[in-house]
Short mmCIF file of C-alpha atoms in Angstrom, two decimals:
data_model
loop_
_atom_site.label_atom_id
_atom_site.label_comp_id
_atom_site.label_asym_id
_atom_site.label_seq_id
_atom_site.Cartn_x
_atom_site.Cartn_y
_atom_site.Cartn_z
CA MET A 922 -13.49 -47.95 -40.30
CA GLU A 923 -14.03 -51.68 -40.39
CA ARG A 924 -10.60 -53.55 -40.77
CA ASP A 925 -10.43 -56.13 -44.01
CA GLU A 926 -9.74 -59.54 -42.64
CA LYS A 927 -7.61 -60.84 -45.56
CA LEU A 928 -5.00 -58.07 -45.00
CA ASP A 929 -2.06 -58.65 -42.56
CA TYR A 930 -1.82 -56.02 -40.48
CA ARG A 931 0.79 -57.52 -37.77
CA TRP A 932 4.28 -56.23 -38.44
CA HIS A 933 7.46 -55.20 -36.15
CA LEU A 934 5.17 -52.58 -34.32
CA ALA A 935 2.38 -55.11 -34.21
CA GLU A 936 2.19 -58.46 -33.77
CA SER A 937 -0.48 -59.07 -30.91
CA ALA A 938 -4.29 -58.26 -31.80
CA VAL A 939 -3.91 -55.46 -29.18
CA GLU A 940 -0.69 -53.98 -30.92
CA VAL A 941 -2.06 -53.91 -34.43
CA ASP A 942 -5.27 -51.86 -32.27
CA THR A 943 -2.69 -49.51 -31.06
CA THR A 944 -0.79 -49.04 -33.77
CA GLU A 945 -3.81 -48.50 -36.38
CA LEU A 946 -4.27 -45.83 -33.87
CA GLU A 947 -1.44 -44.51 -33.53
CA PHE A 948 -1.40 -43.74 -37.60
CA ALA A 949 -4.35 -42.84 -37.21
CA LEU A 950 -3.36 -40.06 -34.75
CA MET A 951 -0.27 -39.09 -37.02
CA ARG A 952 -2.55 -38.33 -39.76
CA THR A 953 -4.99 -36.83 -37.79
CA PHE A 954 -2.49 -34.39 -36.45
CA GLU A 955 -0.92 -33.64 -40.03
CA GLY A 956 -4.21 -33.48 -41.41
CA PHE A 957 -5.07 -30.87 -38.33
CA GLY A 958 -2.35 -28.91 -38.66
CA ARG A 959 -2.78 -28.14 -42.35
CA TRP A 960 -6.35 -27.54 -41.64
CA GLN A 961 -5.26 -24.84 -39.11
CA SER A 962 -2.86 -23.15 -41.73
CA GLU A 963 -5.05 -23.14 -43.98
CA CYS A 964 -7.92 -21.69 -42.33
CA LEU A 965 -5.43 -18.91 -40.70
CA ALA A 966 -3.92 -18.08 -44.10
CA SER A 967 -7.59 -17.50 -45.48
CA VAL A 968 -8.09 -14.61 -42.83
CA CYS A 969 -4.85 -13.37 -42.66
CA ASP A 970 -1.31 -12.86 -44.46
CA LEU A 971 0.72 -14.96 -41.55
CA ALA A 972 2.32 -18.21 -42.93
CA ALA A 973 1.73 -19.90 -39.46
CA THR A 974 2.06 -23.92 -38.56
CA GLY A 975 -0.65 -25.27 -36.86
CA PRO A 976 1.22 -25.38 -33.43
CA GLU A 977 1.63 -21.34 -33.65
CA ASN A 978 -2.15 -21.06 -34.95
CA ALA A 979 -2.77 -23.06 -31.91
CA LEU A 980 -0.90 -20.86 -29.52
CA LEU A 981 -2.42 -17.69 -31.16
CA HIS A 982 -6.38 -19.15 -30.05
CA ILE A 983 -5.30 -20.37 -26.56
CA ILE A 984 -3.44 -16.93 -25.83
CA ARG A 985 -6.92 -15.27 -26.42
CA MET A 986 -8.92 -18.51 -24.65
CA ASN A 987 -11.01 -17.12 -21.79
CA GLU A 988 -10.20 -13.33 -22.66
CA ARG A 989 -6.73 -13.51 -20.12
CA PRO A 990 -3.26 -13.09 -20.47
CA LYS A 991 -1.22 -16.07 -20.44
CA SER A 992 2.36 -16.59 -19.59
CA ILE A 993 5.03 -19.13 -21.29
CA LYS A 994 4.29 -21.78 -18.67
CA ASP A 995 0.16 -21.48 -19.39
CA LEU A 996 0.95 -21.76 -22.76
CA ALA A 997 3.10 -24.93 -22.20
CA ARG A 998 1.29 -26.77 -19.78
CA LEU A 999 -2.06 -25.92 -22.14
CA THR A 1000 -0.49 -27.45 -25.07
CA ASN A 1001 1.43 -30.16 -23.04
CA ARG A 1002 4.52 -28.76 -24.76
CA ASP A 1003 7.89 -28.71 -23.01
CA ASP A 1004 9.95 -27.02 -26.06
CA VAL A 1005 10.04 -23.36 -24.42
CA PRO A 1006 12.57 -21.87 -27.26
CA ASN A 1007 9.97 -23.00 -29.74
CA ILE A 1008 7.13 -21.33 -27.85
CA GLN A 1009 9.01 -18.37 -27.81
CA TYR A 1010 9.95 -18.29 -31.49
CA SER A 1011 6.48 -18.82 -32.02
CA LEU A 1012 5.27 -16.02 -29.50
CA ARG A 1013 7.91 -13.69 -31.23
CA LYS A 1014 6.33 -14.69 -34.82
CA LEU A 1015 2.51 -13.91 -33.28
CA ILE A 1016 4.20 -10.51 -32.10
CA GLY A 1017 5.79 -9.60 -35.49
CA ALA A 1018 2.75 -9.96 -37.09
CA GLY A 1019 0.77 -7.74 -34.91
CA LEU A 1020 -1.49 -10.67 -33.60
CA VAL A 1021 -0.17 -10.62 -29.76
CA VAL A 1022 1.75 -8.11 -27.29
CA ARG A 1023 4.07 -8.57 -24.70
CA GLN A 1024 3.09 -7.26 -21.67
CA GLY A 1025 5.18 -7.39 -18.06
CA ALA A 1026 8.86 -7.95 -17.44
CA GLY A 1027 10.89 -10.31 -15.49
CA ARG A 1028 10.74 -14.14 -15.68
CA SER A 1029 7.63 -14.66 -14.01
CA GLY A 1030 5.73 -11.44 -14.96
CA VAL A 1031 5.36 -11.70 -18.56
CA THR A 1032 2.18 -12.65 -20.53
CA TYR A 1033 1.03 -12.66 -23.49
CA GLU A 1034 -2.66 -11.35 -25.02
CA VAL A 1035 -3.95 -10.70 -28.41
CA THR A 1036 -4.47 -7.28 -30.21
CA GLU A 1037 -7.46 -5.86 -31.75
CA GLU A 1038 -6.03 -7.49 -35.05
CA GLY A 1039 -5.46 -10.52 -33.17
CA ARG A 1040 -8.66 -10.55 -32.17
CA ARG A 1041 -10.09 -9.66 -35.95
CA VAL A 1042 -8.03 -12.43 -37.05
CA THR A 1043 -9.24 -15.05 -34.68
CA ASP A 1044 -12.90 -13.99 -34.85
CA ASP A 1045 -12.92 -14.27 -38.47
CA TYR A 1046 -10.94 -17.66 -38.09
CA GLY A 1047 -13.95 -18.58 -35.74
CA ALA A 1048 -16.34 -17.96 -38.46
CA LEU A 1049 -14.54 -19.82 -40.87
CA ARG A 1050 -13.84 -22.67 -39.18
CA ARG A 1051 -17.91 -22.70 -37.91
CA ARG A 1052 -19.00 -22.42 -42.07
CA LEU A 1053 -16.49 -25.32 -43.09
CA LEU A 1054 -15.63 -27.74 -40.14
CA ILE A 1055 -18.32 -27.38 -37.80
CA GLY A 1056 -21.22 -27.29 -41.05
CA ALA A 1057 -18.99 -30.43 -42.52
CA ILE A 1058 -19.69 -32.05 -38.42
CA ALA A 1059 -22.97 -31.25 -38.14
CA GLY A 1060 -23.91 -33.24 -41.40
CA VAL A 1061 -22.68 -36.42 -40.11
CA PRO A 1062 -25.67 -38.00 -37.88
CA GLY A 1063 -24.32 -39.07 -34.46
CA PHE A 1064 -20.83 -37.67 -34.59
CA SER A 1065 -21.04 -35.24 -32.08
CA ASP A 1066 -21.53 -37.83 -29.45
CA ARG A 1067 -18.31 -39.41 -31.18
CA LEU A 1068 -16.55 -36.26 -30.86
CA ALA A 1069 -17.29 -36.65 -27.02
CA GLU A 1070 -16.15 -40.37 -26.75
CA ALA A 1071 -12.87 -40.10 -28.77
CA THR A 1072 -12.15 -37.15 -26.56
CA LYS A 1073 -12.24 -39.01 -23.48
CA ALA A 1074 -9.98 -41.74 -25.05
CA LEU A 1075 -7.66 -39.00 -26.53
CA ASN A 1076 -7.30 -37.32 -22.95
CA LEU A 1077 -6.95 -41.09 -21.35
CA LEU A 1078 -4.47 -41.89 -23.93
CA SER A 1079 -2.02 -38.61 -23.47
CA GLY A 1080 -1.95 -39.60 -19.82
CA ILE A 1081 -0.84 -42.69 -20.73
CA TYR A 1082 1.49 -41.60 -23.18
CA GLU A 1083 2.99 -38.97 -20.48
CA GLU A 1084 3.53 -41.54 -18.06
CA ILE A 1085 5.57 -44.16 -20.16
CA ALA A 1086 7.46 -41.32 -21.62
CA ARG A 1087 8.54 -40.90 -17.97
CA VAL A 1088 9.37 -44.50 -17.54
CA ALA A 1089 11.04 -44.45 -20.43
CA ALA A 1090 13.27 -41.79 -19.56
CA THR A 1091 14.10 -42.63 -16.44
CA HIS A 1092 15.18 -46.43 -17.37
CA ARG A 1093 16.96 -45.74 -20.36
CA ARG A 1094 20.22 -47.38 -21.12
CA GLY A 1095 23.18 -44.93 -21.93
#
């Protein structure tokens, strides 16, 4: 989006040009995150009767990823989350819906994998995603290259946020 030079983009989070650019990106990320979550919930609701959040939907697909079981540790690492109790709650919800099954015992031996119903739901989700989302993206010239560039930038930014979060936590006052 081209910035209108007649508008003032400065405020307490955005005084310099770098701050303005960073803040605009952060707002775009927030809006994208919320839109992505709504998309995931609506797409899943179109293929099954589960009212799930975007992160719960993501867990379902990540559990199925590469057709191998995942531990909670795997799920936390793959989603860059550290809120294990919330992950456990989401897993109970997916298990209750018959989409995921828990296997094994003990702290290190428990894994999760999709059931046959979970496989059907994720296949149907994938088909609807291809038809709606990928169809829309494919219609935008050069967008695939822009997605690849954005992915690299977001992965880099993710690492920067992780590092500065550690610094902030280490040197927090009080």
